[in-house]
Coordinates of C-alpha atoms and ligand atoms in Angstrom, one line a residue:
M1 CA -42.0 -55.6 86.8
E2 CA -44.0 -52.3 86.7
K3 CA -43.0 -49.2 88.7
S4 CA -46.5 -47.8 88.9
L5 CA -49.9 -49.4 88.6
L6 CA -52.1 -46.7 90.0
Y7 CA -55.6 -46.7 88.5
P8 CA -56.0 -43.9 85.9
E9 CA -57.6 -40.7 87.1
L10 CA -58.9 -37.5 85.5
N11 CA -58.4 -34.3 87.5
E12 CA -56.9 -30.8 87.2
F13 CA -53.4 -32.3 86.8
R14 CA -54.1 -35.7 85.2
Y15 CA -55.7 -37.0 82.1
D16 CA -57.6 -40.2 81.5
R17 CA -59.6 -41.1 78.4
K18 CA -60.7 -44.6 77.4
L19 CA -59.7 -45.7 73.9
D20 CA -62.3 -48.5 73.9
G21 CA -64.3 -49.1 70.8
L22 CA -63.9 -50.8 67.4
W23 CA -60.2 -51.3 66.6
D24 CA -58.7 -52.9 63.5
F25 CA -57.7 -56.5 64.0
K26 CA -55.7 -59.0 62.0
F27 CA -54.2 -62.4 62.5
D28 CA -50.5 -62.8 61.7
P29 CA -49.8 -66.5 61.4
K30 CA -46.7 -66.0 59.2
Q31 CA -45.3 -63.4 61.5
E32 CA -45.0 -60.9 58.7
G33 CA -46.5 -57.9 60.4
N34 CA -43.3 -56.1 61.3
A35 CA -41.8 -56.6 57.9
Q36 CA -45.0 -55.3 56.3
N37 CA -45.2 -52.3 58.5
W38 CA -48.3 -53.3 60.4
T39 CA -46.7 -51.1 63.1
T40 CA -48.2 -48.1 61.4
G41 CA -51.7 -49.5 60.8
L42 CA -53.4 -52.6 59.4
S43 CA -54.8 -52.9 55.9
D44 CA -57.5 -55.5 55.1
A45 CA -58.3 -55.6 58.8
V46 CA -61.6 -56.7 60.5
K47 CA -63.2 -54.6 63.1
M48 CA -62.8 -55.9 66.7
P49 CA -64.4 -54.5 69.9
V50 CA -62.1 -53.5 72.7
P51 CA -62.4 -54.7 75.4
A52 CA -63.2 -58.2 74.2
S53 CA -61.7 -61.6 73.6
F54 CA -61.6 -62.1 69.8
N55 CA -62.5 -65.8 69.9
D56 CA -66.3 -66.1 70.1
F57 CA -67.0 -63.4 67.5
F58 CA -65.8 -65.7 64.7
T59 CA -67.7 -68.5 63.0
K60 CA -64.7 -70.2 61.5
K61 CA -63.1 -72.7 63.9
E62 CA -59.5 -71.9 62.8
E63 CA -60.2 -68.2 63.7
R64 CA -61.8 -69.0 67.1
E65 CA -59.0 -71.4 68.0
Y66 CA -56.3 -69.2 66.6
A67 CA -52.9 -69.4 68.4
G68 CA -49.9 -67.2 67.5
D69 CA -49.4 -63.5 66.8
F70 CA -52.3 -61.1 66.1
W71 CA -52.5 -57.3 65.9
Y72 CA -54.8 -54.6 66.9
S73 CA -54.6 -51.0 65.8
T74 CA -56.4 -47.7 66.2
K75 CA -56.0 -44.0 65.6
F76 CA -56.3 -41.7 68.6
F77 CA -56.1 -38.0 69.3
V78 CA -53.6 -36.5 71.8
P79 CA -54.8 -33.1 73.1
K80 CA -52.3 -30.2 72.9
E81 CA -52.8 -29.5 76.6
L82 CA -50.9 -32.7 77.4
E83 CA -47.7 -31.4 75.8
D84 CA -45.8 -30.8 79.1
K85 CA -47.0 -34.1 80.7
Q86 CA -45.9 -37.7 80.8
V87 CA -48.2 -39.4 78.3
G88 CA -49.0 -43.1 78.1
I89 CA -51.3 -45.8 76.8
R90 CA -52.4 -48.1 79.6
F91 CA -53.5 -51.6 78.6
G92 CA -55.7 -53.2 81.3
A93 CA -54.9 -56.7 79.9
A94 CA -53.3 -58.0 76.7
T95 CA -53.4 -61.8 76.7
H96 CA -50.7 -63.1 77.1
R97 CA -47.7 -61.1 75.7
A98 CA -47.6 -57.9 73.7
T99 CA -45.4 -55.3 72.0
V100 CA -46.7 -51.8 71.5
Y101 CA -45.9 -49.4 68.6
V102 CA -47.0 -45.8 68.4
N103 CA -46.6 -43.8 65.2
G104 CA -44.4 -46.7 64.0
T105 CA -42.0 -46.7 66.8
E106 CA -41.7 -49.7 69.1
I107 CA -42.4 -48.5 72.7
R108 CA -42.2 -51.6 74.9
S109 CA -43.2 -55.2 75.4
H110 CA -45.0 -56.9 78.3
E111 CA -45.8 -60.4 79.3
G112 CA -48.7 -61.5 81.6
G113 CA -52.2 -61.4 80.2
F114 CA -54.1 -60.5 83.3
L115 CA -52.2 -57.4 84.6
P116 CA -52.0 -53.8 83.3
F117 CA -49.0 -52.0 81.9
T118 CA -48.4 -48.6 80.4
A119 CA -46.5 -47.7 77.2
D120 CA -44.9 -44.3 77.8
I121 CA -45.4 -42.4 74.5
T122 CA -44.2 -39.0 75.7
S123 CA -41.3 -38.9 73.2
V124 CA -43.2 -40.1 70.2
A125 CA -46.7 -38.6 70.7
K126 CA -47.9 -35.9 68.2
F127 CA -49.8 -33.3 70.2
G128 CA -53.0 -31.7 68.9
T129 CA -53.4 -34.2 66.2
E130 CA -54.0 -37.9 65.3
N131 CA -51.6 -40.7 66.4
I132 CA -51.7 -44.4 65.7
V133 CA -51.2 -47.2 68.1
A134 CA -50.6 -50.8 67.0
I135 CA -50.2 -53.7 69.4
K136 CA -48.9 -57.1 68.5
I137 CA -50.2 -59.8 70.8
N138 CA -49.3 -63.5 71.2
N139 CA -51.6 -65.9 72.9
E140 CA -49.5 -69.1 72.9
L141 CA -49.2 -71.2 76.0
H142 CA -45.8 -72.5 77.2
R143 CA -44.6 -74.4 80.2
D144 CA -42.3 -71.5 81.2
A145 CA -45.1 -69.0 81.2
L146 CA -48.2 -68.2 83.2
P147 CA -50.8 -69.7 82.9
A148 CA -48.9 -72.9 81.8
G149 CA -49.6 -75.1 78.8
D150 CA -48.2 -76.2 75.5
T151 CA -48.6 -74.9 71.9
I152 CA -48.5 -77.6 69.3
T153 CA -48.6 -77.6 65.5
L154 CA -51.2 -79.7 63.8
E155 CA -50.3 -81.6 60.6
N156 CA -52.2 -79.1 58.6
G157 CA -49.9 -76.3 59.9
S158 CA -52.3 -74.7 62.3
K159 CA -51.1 -73.9 65.8
M160 CA -53.2 -75.0 68.7
V161 CA -52.9 -74.3 72.5
K162 CA -53.1 -77.1 75.0
P163 CA -53.8 -75.4 78.3
F164 CA -52.8 -77.3 81.5
F165 CA -55.9 -75.6 83.1
D166 CA -59.6 -75.7 82.8
F167 CA -60.6 -72.4 81.3
Y168 CA -60.7 -71.4 77.7
N169 CA -57.7 -69.4 76.5
Y170 CA -59.7 -66.3 75.7
S171 CA -57.3 -63.8 74.1
G172 CA -57.0 -60.2 73.0
L173 CA -57.4 -56.9 74.6
N174 CA -59.6 -58.2 77.4
R175 CA -59.7 -55.0 79.4
S176 CA -60.0 -51.2 78.7
V177 CA -57.3 -49.2 77.1
H178 CA -56.7 -45.7 78.5
L179 CA -54.8 -42.7 77.1
V180 CA -53.3 -41.3 80.3
A181 CA -51.2 -38.3 81.2
Q182 CA -49.7 -37.0 84.4
P183 CA -47.3 -34.3 85.4
K184 CA -43.6 -35.1 85.0
T185 CA -43.3 -34.8 88.8
S186 CA -46.1 -36.9 90.1
V187 CA -47.4 -39.5 92.5
I188 CA -46.5 -43.0 91.1
D189 CA -47.5 -45.2 94.1
Y190 CA -48.8 -45.1 97.6
S191 CA -49.5 -47.6 100.3
T192 CA -51.3 -47.7 103.6
T193 CA -51.3 -49.8 106.8
F194 CA -53.6 -49.4 109.7
D195 CA -53.7 -49.4 113.5
V196 CA -57.3 -49.8 114.4
S197 CA -59.4 -49.8 117.5
A198 CA -63.1 -49.1 118.0
S199 CA -62.5 -45.4 118.9
H200 CA -59.4 -44.6 116.9
A201 CA -57.6 -45.4 113.7
T202 CA -54.2 -44.5 112.5
V203 CA -53.5 -44.7 108.8
N204 CA -49.8 -45.0 108.2
Y205 CA -49.2 -43.9 104.6
Q206 CA -46.2 -43.8 102.3
V207 CA -46.1 -42.0 98.9
E208 CA -43.7 -42.7 96.1
I209 CA -43.0 -39.7 93.8
E210 CA -41.3 -39.4 90.4
G211 CA -39.2 -36.2 90.9
T212 CA -39.2 -34.0 94.0
A213 CA -42.0 -32.3 95.7
D214 CA -43.7 -31.7 99.0
V215 CA -46.5 -34.0 99.9
A216 CA -49.8 -33.2 101.6
V217 CA -52.3 -35.9 102.4
K218 CA -55.9 -35.6 103.4
L219 CA -58.5 -38.2 104.5
I220 CA -62.1 -37.4 103.7
D221 CA -65.2 -39.3 104.9
E222 CA -68.2 -40.3 102.9
D223 CA -70.0 -37.1 103.7
G224 CA -67.2 -35.1 102.2
N225 CA -65.7 -34.0 105.6
E226 CA -62.0 -33.8 106.0
V227 CA -61.2 -36.0 109.0
A228 CA -57.4 -36.0 109.1
N229 CA -54.4 -34.5 107.3
A230 CA -50.7 -34.8 107.3
Q231 CA -47.6 -33.6 105.5
G232 CA -44.6 -35.5 104.1
A233 CA -44.0 -38.5 101.9
A234 CA -44.6 -40.8 104.9
G235 CA -46.8 -40.1 107.8
K236 CA -49.8 -40.8 109.9
L237 CA -53.4 -39.8 109.6
E238 CA -55.2 -39.9 112.9
V239 CA -59.0 -40.6 112.8
D240 CA -61.2 -40.5 115.9
N241 CA -64.4 -42.6 115.9
P242 CA -63.6 -44.1 112.5
K243 CA -66.2 -45.8 110.4
L244 CA -64.4 -49.1 109.9
W245 CA -64.6 -51.2 106.7
N246 CA -66.5 -54.3 107.8
V247 CA -67.4 -57.4 105.9
R248 CA -70.6 -56.7 103.9
D249 CA -70.8 -53.4 105.7
A250 CA -68.2 -51.3 104.0
H251 CA -67.3 -47.8 104.8
L252 CA -64.7 -46.0 102.6
Y253 CA -62.6 -42.9 103.0
T254 CA -61.1 -40.9 100.2
I255 CA -57.3 -40.4 100.5
K256 CA -56.2 -37.3 98.6
I257 CA -52.5 -37.0 97.9
Q258 CA -51.3 -33.7 96.8
L259 CA -47.8 -32.7 95.5
L260 CA -46.7 -29.1 96.0
Q261 CA -43.7 -27.1 94.8
N262 CA -43.2 -23.7 96.4
G263 CA -46.6 -24.0 97.9
N264 CA -48.4 -24.6 94.6
A265 CA -50.2 -27.8 93.9
I266 CA -48.6 -29.6 90.9
D267 CA -50.3 -33.1 91.1
E268 CA -53.1 -34.8 92.9
Y269 CA -54.1 -38.4 93.2
T270 CA -57.2 -39.7 95.1
D271 CA -58.4 -43.2 95.9
E272 CA -60.9 -44.9 98.2
I273 CA -59.6 -46.9 101.0
G274 CA -61.1 -48.9 103.9
L275 CA -59.9 -48.8 107.5
R276 CA -59.8 -52.3 108.9
K277 CA -57.7 -54.8 110.8
I278 CA -57.4 -58.4 109.5
E279 CA -55.9 -61.0 111.8
I280 CA -55.3 -64.7 111.5
K281 CA -55.3 -66.1 115.0
G282 CA -55.1 -69.8 115.3
H283 CA -58.0 -71.2 113.3
Q284 CA -59.8 -67.9 113.2
I285 CA -60.0 -65.1 110.6
L286 CA -60.8 -61.8 112.4
V287 CA -61.8 -58.6 110.8
N288 CA -61.7 -55.7 113.3
G289 CA -61.6 -58.3 116.0
K290 CA -64.7 -60.1 114.9
E291 CA -64.7 -63.7 113.6
V292 CA -65.5 -64.1 110.0
Y293 CA -66.7 -67.3 108.2
L294 CA -66.2 -67.0 104.5
R295 CA -69.1 -67.9 102.2
G296 CA -68.8 -67.5 98.5
F297 CA -67.4 -68.5 95.2
G298 CA -64.5 -69.3 93.0
R299 CA -65.3 -67.2 89.9
H300 CA -64.2 -66.6 86.4
E301 CA -64.2 -63.5 84.2
D302 CA -66.3 -65.3 81.5
S303 CA -69.5 -64.5 79.6
I304 CA -71.1 -65.0 76.3
Y305 CA -69.9 -63.1 73.2
A306 CA -66.9 -61.3 74.6
G307 CA -65.3 -64.2 76.5
R308 CA -62.9 -63.0 79.2
A309 CA -63.5 -59.3 78.6
F310 CA -64.3 -57.3 81.6
D311 CA -67.9 -56.1 81.4
L312 CA -69.3 -53.9 84.2
N313 CA -72.8 -55.1 83.4
V314 CA -71.8 -58.7 84.0
E315 CA -70.0 -57.7 87.2
R316 CA -73.0 -55.7 88.4
K317 CA -75.2 -58.8 87.9
D318 CA -72.7 -61.1 89.5
V319 CA -72.4 -58.9 92.6
E320 CA -76.2 -58.8 92.8
L321 CA -76.4 -62.6 92.7
M322 CA -73.6 -63.1 95.1
E323 CA -75.3 -60.8 97.6
W324 CA -78.6 -62.6 97.0
T325 CA -77.0 -65.9 98.0
G326 CA -75.7 -64.4 101.2
A327 CA -72.0 -64.6 100.0
N328 CA -69.4 -62.5 101.6
S329 CA -66.3 -63.5 99.6
F330 CA -64.8 -64.7 96.4
R331 CA -61.5 -65.9 94.9
T332 CA -60.3 -64.3 91.7
S333 CA -59.7 -67.8 90.3
H334 CA -57.3 -68.2 88.4
Y335 CA -55.9 -64.7 87.7
P336 CA -56.1 -61.1 88.9
Y337 CA -59.4 -59.6 87.7
D338 CA -60.1 -56.2 86.3
E339 CA -59.5 -53.4 88.8
E340 CA -63.2 -52.5 88.7
A341 CA -64.0 -55.8 90.3
Y342 CA -62.0 -54.9 93.4
R343 CA -63.3 -51.4 93.5
F344 CA -66.8 -52.9 93.5
A345 CA -65.8 -55.5 96.2
D346 CA -64.4 -52.7 98.3
R347 CA -67.7 -50.8 98.1
E348 CA -69.8 -53.9 98.9
G349 CA -67.6 -55.3 101.6
F350 CA -66.5 -58.6 100.0
M351 CA -63.4 -60.5 101.2
V352 CA -61.3 -61.3 98.1
I353 CA -58.6 -63.9 97.7
D354 CA -56.5 -62.4 95.0
E355 CA -54.9 -65.1 92.7
V356 CA -51.9 -64.8 90.4
P357 CA -52.2 -66.8 87.1
A358 CA -49.9 -69.5 88.4
V359 CA -52.2 -72.2 87.2
G360 CA -51.5 -75.4 85.3
F361 CA -48.3 -76.1 87.4
K362 CA -49.3 -79.8 87.5
M363 CA -48.9 -82.4 84.8
A364 CA -51.7 -84.6 86.2
A365 CA -54.1 -81.7 85.6
A366 CA -52.7 -81.5 82.0
S367 CA -53.2 -85.2 81.7
F368 CA -56.8 -84.9 82.8
L369 CA -57.1 -82.5 80.0
G370 CA -55.5 -85.0 77.6
G371 CA -51.8 -85.2 78.4
L372 CA -48.9 -85.9 80.5
D373 CA -47.7 -87.6 83.7
A374 CA -44.6 -86.3 85.5
S375 CA -43.9 -83.8 88.3
F376 CA -44.2 -80.3 87.0
F377 CA -41.4 -79.0 89.2
D378 CA -38.9 -81.6 87.8
G379 CA -39.1 -79.8 84.4
D380 CA -36.2 -77.7 82.9
W381 CA -38.6 -74.7 82.5
T382 CA -38.9 -73.8 86.1
D383 CA -36.2 -71.1 86.3
E384 CA -37.7 -69.1 83.5
L385 CA -41.2 -69.7 84.8
Q386 CA -40.2 -68.6 88.3
K387 CA -38.9 -65.2 87.0
K388 CA -42.2 -64.5 85.4
H389 CA -44.2 -65.9 88.3
L390 CA -42.3 -63.5 90.8
D391 CA -42.8 -60.6 88.3
Q392 CA -46.5 -61.2 88.2
I393 CA -46.9 -61.6 92.0
H394 CA -45.0 -58.3 92.3
D395 CA -47.3 -56.5 89.9
M396 CA -50.5 -58.0 91.4
I397 CA -49.5 -56.8 94.9
L398 CA -48.4 -53.4 93.6
R399 CA -51.7 -53.0 91.8
D400 CA -54.1 -54.4 94.5
K401 CA -52.4 -53.7 97.9
N402 CA -54.7 -50.7 98.7
H403 CA -58.0 -52.5 98.3
P404 CA -59.7 -53.2 101.6
S405 CA -61.5 -56.1 100.1
V406 CA -58.3 -58.0 99.4
F407 CA -57.5 -60.2 102.4
A408 CA -55.1 -62.8 101.0
W409 CA -52.8 -63.5 98.1
S410 CA -53.1 -66.8 96.4
L411 CA -49.6 -67.4 94.8
F412 CA -50.6 -70.6 93.0
N413 CA -53.6 -72.6 92.1
E414 CA -53.2 -76.4 92.5
P415 CA -49.5 -76.7 91.9
D416 CA -48.0 -80.2 92.2
T417 CA -46.7 -80.2 95.7
S418 CA -46.3 -84.0 96.0
T419 CA -42.6 -84.2 95.2
D420 CA -39.5 -82.8 96.9
S421 CA -38.7 -80.8 93.7
A422 CA -41.5 -78.4 94.5
V423 CA -40.0 -77.3 97.8
P424 CA -37.1 -75.1 96.5
Y425 CA -39.4 -73.4 94.1
F426 CA -41.9 -72.7 96.9
E427 CA -39.2 -71.6 99.2
K428 CA -38.0 -68.9 96.8
V429 CA -41.5 -67.7 95.9
F430 CA -42.5 -67.3 99.6
E431 CA -39.2 -65.8 100.6
D432 CA -39.0 -63.3 97.7
T433 CA -42.5 -62.1 98.2
K434 CA -42.7 -61.8 101.9
D435 CA -42.3 -58.0 102.1
L436 CA -44.0 -56.9 98.9
D437 CA -47.3 -56.1 100.7
P438 CA -46.9 -53.4 103.4
Q439 CA -50.0 -54.9 105.1
H440 CA -48.5 -58.4 105.1
R441 CA -51.7 -60.1 104.2
S442 CA -51.7 -63.9 104.3
R443 CA -50.0 -65.7 101.4
T444 CA -51.4 -69.0 100.4
F445 CA -52.2 -71.4 97.5
T446 CA -54.8 -74.0 96.8
L447 CA -54.1 -77.6 97.5
N448 CA -55.3 -80.0 94.9
E449 CA -57.1 -83.3 95.7
D450 CA -53.8 -85.3 95.3
D451 CA -52.0 -82.9 97.8
T452 CA -53.5 -84.5 100.8
F453 CA -52.4 -83.9 104.3
E454 CA -50.0 -86.9 103.9
A455 CA -48.8 -86.2 100.4
S456 CA -48.1 -82.5 100.2
K457 CA -44.5 -81.5 100.8
C458 CA -45.4 -77.8 100.9
K459 CA -47.8 -77.5 103.8
Q460 CA -45.3 -75.4 105.7
F461 CA -45.7 -72.4 103.4
P462 CA -49.2 -71.0 103.5
D463 CA -50.6 -68.8 106.2
I464 CA -54.1 -70.2 105.5
F465 CA -54.9 -73.5 104.0
L466 CA -57.0 -73.4 100.8
L467 CA -58.4 -76.8 99.8
N468 CA -59.9 -78.0 96.5
R469 CA -61.7 -81.3 97.0
Y470 CA -64.0 -83.3 94.7
P471 CA -65.4 -86.4 96.3
G472 CA -68.8 -86.8 94.8
W473 CA -67.6 -85.7 91.4
Y474 CA -64.1 -86.8 90.3
H475 CA -64.1 -89.8 92.6
K476 CA -66.6 -91.6 94.8
W477 CA -69.4 -90.2 92.7
G478 CA -73.1 -91.0 92.4
F479 CA -74.3 -93.7 94.8
E480 CA -70.8 -93.9 96.2
I481 CA -71.0 -90.4 97.6
S482 CA -71.3 -91.8 101.2
D483 CA -67.8 -93.2 100.8
G484 CA -66.7 -89.9 99.5
E485 CA -68.0 -88.2 102.6
A486 CA -66.3 -90.9 104.8
G487 CA -63.0 -90.3 103.0
L488 CA -63.2 -86.6 103.3
R489 CA -63.9 -86.9 107.0
R490 CA -60.9 -89.2 107.4
E491 CA -58.7 -86.5 105.8
M492 CA -60.2 -83.8 107.9
D493 CA -59.5 -85.8 111.0
Q494 CA -55.9 -86.0 110.0
W495 CA -55.7 -82.2 109.7
Q496 CA -57.6 -81.8 113.0
N497 CA -55.2 -84.1 114.8
S498 CA -52.2 -82.3 113.4
D499 CA -50.5 -79.4 115.2
I500 CA -51.2 -77.1 112.3
D501 CA -52.9 -74.1 113.9
K502 CA -54.2 -72.2 110.9
P503 CA -57.6 -71.6 109.3
M504 CA -58.7 -73.7 106.4
I505 CA -61.0 -72.5 103.6
Y506 CA -62.5 -74.8 101.0
T507 CA -61.9 -73.0 97.8
E508 CA -63.3 -75.6 95.5
Y509 CA -65.9 -78.4 95.7
G510 CA -68.9 -79.0 93.4
A511 CA -70.5 -81.0 90.7
D512 CA -71.1 -80.4 87.0
T513 CA -74.8 -79.9 86.5
Q514 CA -76.9 -79.6 83.3
P515 CA -79.5 -76.9 84.0
G516 CA -83.0 -78.2 83.7
L517 CA -82.0 -81.8 84.2
H518 CA -84.2 -83.2 87.0
K519 CA -84.2 -86.7 88.3
L520 CA -85.7 -88.4 91.4
P521 CA -83.8 -90.1 92.8
S522 CA -80.9 -88.0 91.7
I523 CA -78.4 -88.9 89.1
M524 CA -75.1 -87.2 88.4
W525 CA -75.5 -84.0 86.2
S526 CA -79.0 -83.4 87.6
E527 CA -79.8 -80.3 89.6
E528 CA -80.8 -82.6 92.5
Y529 CA -77.4 -84.2 92.5
Q530 CA -75.5 -80.9 92.6
T531 CA -77.5 -79.9 95.7
E532 CA -76.8 -83.3 97.4
V533 CA -73.0 -82.8 96.8
L534 CA -73.2 -79.4 98.4
E535 CA -75.3 -80.7 101.3
M536 CA -72.6 -83.4 101.9
F537 CA -69.8 -80.8 102.0
G538 CA -71.9 -78.6 104.2
R539 CA -72.2 -81.5 106.8
V540 CA -68.5 -81.9 106.7
F541 CA -67.7 -78.2 107.0
D542 CA -70.0 -77.9 110.0
S543 CA -68.2 -80.8 111.8
Y544 CA -64.8 -79.1 112.0
D545 CA -64.1 -75.9 113.7
F546 CA -60.8 -75.2 111.8
I547 CA -62.8 -74.9 108.5
R548 CA -63.4 -71.2 108.4
G549 CA -64.9 -70.7 105.0
E550 CA -66.5 -72.3 101.9
Q551 CA -66.2 -71.0 98.3
V552 CA -68.0 -73.3 96.0
W553 CA -66.8 -74.1 92.5
N554 CA -68.0 -72.2 90.5
F555 CA -70.2 -69.1 90.6
A556 CA -71.4 -69.6 87.0
D557 CA -70.8 -72.1 84.2
F558 CA -67.8 -71.1 82.1
Q559 CA -66.1 -72.0 78.8
T560 CA -63.2 -74.4 78.8
V561 CA -61.3 -76.4 76.1
E562 CA -63.5 -78.9 74.3
G563 CA -63.0 -82.5 75.4
N564 CA -64.6 -85.6 76.6
M565 CA -64.9 -84.2 80.2
R566 CA -66.8 -81.1 79.2
V567 CA -70.1 -80.4 77.5
N568 CA -69.7 -76.9 76.1
G569 CA -67.6 -75.9 79.1
N570 CA -67.5 -76.5 82.8
K571 CA -71.0 -76.8 84.3
K572 CA -70.3 -76.6 88.0
G573 CA -71.9 -73.2 88.1
I574 CA -74.4 -72.4 90.8
F575 CA -75.7 -70.1 88.1
T576 CA -75.8 -70.8 84.4
R577 CA -73.5 -68.9 82.0
D578 CA -76.3 -66.4 81.5
R579 CA -76.6 -66.0 85.3
Q580 CA -79.8 -67.9 86.0
P581 CA -80.0 -70.0 89.2
K582 CA -79.8 -73.7 89.3
A583 CA -81.6 -75.4 92.2
A584 CA -78.4 -75.4 94.2
A585 CA -78.5 -71.6 94.3
F586 CA -81.5 -71.8 96.6
F587 CA -79.9 -74.4 98.8
L588 CA -76.8 -72.2 99.2
K589 CA -78.9 -69.1 99.9
N590 CA -80.7 -70.9 102.6
R591 CA -77.5 -72.3 104.1
W592 CA -75.5 -69.1 103.9
E593 CA -78.3 -66.8 105.2
N594 CA -78.3 -69.0 108.3
I595 CA -74.6 -69.0 108.9
D596 CA -73.4 -66.2 111.1
Ligands
LIG1 C1 -62.1 -77.5 88.5 C2 -58.4 -81.3 88.8 C3 -59.1 -80.3 89.6 C4 -59.0 -78.9 88.9 N1 -59.8 -77.8 89.6 C5 -59.4 -76.5 89.1 C6 -60.5 -75.7 88.3 O1 -59.9 -74.8 87.5 C7 -61.4 -76.6 87.6 O2 -62.3 -75.9 86.8 C8 -61.1 -78.3 89.4 C9 -63.0 -78.5 87.8 O3 -64.2 -78.2 87.8 O4 -62.5 -79.5 87.3

């Protein structure tokens, strides 16, 4: 559980410098790194770009598929000016667990491959000279860890991961590494809530400080004008005629938090926030009192060469393509994304469902990928898993709570909710997380195909229903699709006739499609068939008023484990892995541009 996850910032009081570039890299299959002092640097290392997943750079299969410990190391310079500050190295993501050493001293460990953490190096840093950081990472999968899976040992001694989920276990330093410094008395966190009307907005803020200082807060509009200010660690900023953050029509304000001692500024932190009111009223999702219907995608952080590495170029292209289709939303399936993705979404006015990496909590999903058949929540690993799960929900909310784009927290993807053993686990997760977000956004999770209206024991928990459904693909496929539609309508009728008065968003539906495969009449895997599946779902969505959004699976083709269900990855992309449109992209664009 982190205390502070503010995004790094460079200003008069704070320091931020990326340590990205080519680092030394070495596998440690015999776990000899510590004994051989790899903590002070790696000999016989290969060069590895940061940020990147190591996997796809290699040509040897045992290297690409490597599971176990591996190390990165680099030298870095710490300027003398930082001597009186709190100095740290902030890792955006180390997948999945890591221990950091600086100048040979162990600093800290962290588990959770999709969230940042900072190693405080104040006491070991050498100022005005070169330092060395080494990080030992482990990418194994286990049932008591997020995302869930197994790690097996083959007869030849190689370890291998068996994910219970459908995305490749891309590993390494997947996001930027920053050398950061801030004053010893400094802002470590802040949060905001809003009271909003057309003519006035109140921003209620709260600032957390390390140490003691006076606090002054300013709100600045996009033209650089100060529109409100207040004093104190908690207070209100009053804004007349605010420019509200609206869906696909974003306006941002800069919040500037200043710490003072004896009237002198000693720290400053600025961030961009959006003033908006999100409400869930019956079946409706309202933003600033206006009904919103979500159109968009489940996505992955996935691209060629660097795997799961965050790449601003890829993100820029994805945003362009999402906007071209007329999308207004996406889900960060199946893990929290790089902070830059949310900053971009804030700016562009996307509605984001932010998902924790609680994926693979279902044995049937594992069995689909070649495995097992039992209820996940009957296992003896759930206590340990739940601790990590709660920890990562905490950190995701701490990190992302000030983004106007984030409108809901997805606390699981497709857990097995069909047995009573799931209920106590869900009760605790929902109870323990209810006050983490000062804005009290909706908390939810996606319901798998098997977790129908009748079967799911956990329908009482989410504030919004997220449904993943695959008629037309995993069942009732091809010429049987008309029965698939009939079955889907029967299920939707049950939801409609129930007294559950909440919105429903389809967060997955789709069909694997080989780009360039055309067939008349259609056949599964052809571009024509993908469009027919989406047309079928569109007809169903348009028939039920409680369905308040559609996020197709998936934005782009992405890499998965190899297996007899996948041809070089999951091909349900509306775009190819290199971001070119399949025929379905034009269908969706036409549909979404005509939905209000
Ligand atoms: C998607 C069994 C359904 C699993 N669901 C989750 C997602 O991660 C997968 O990629 C379906 C699919 O295409 O199978």
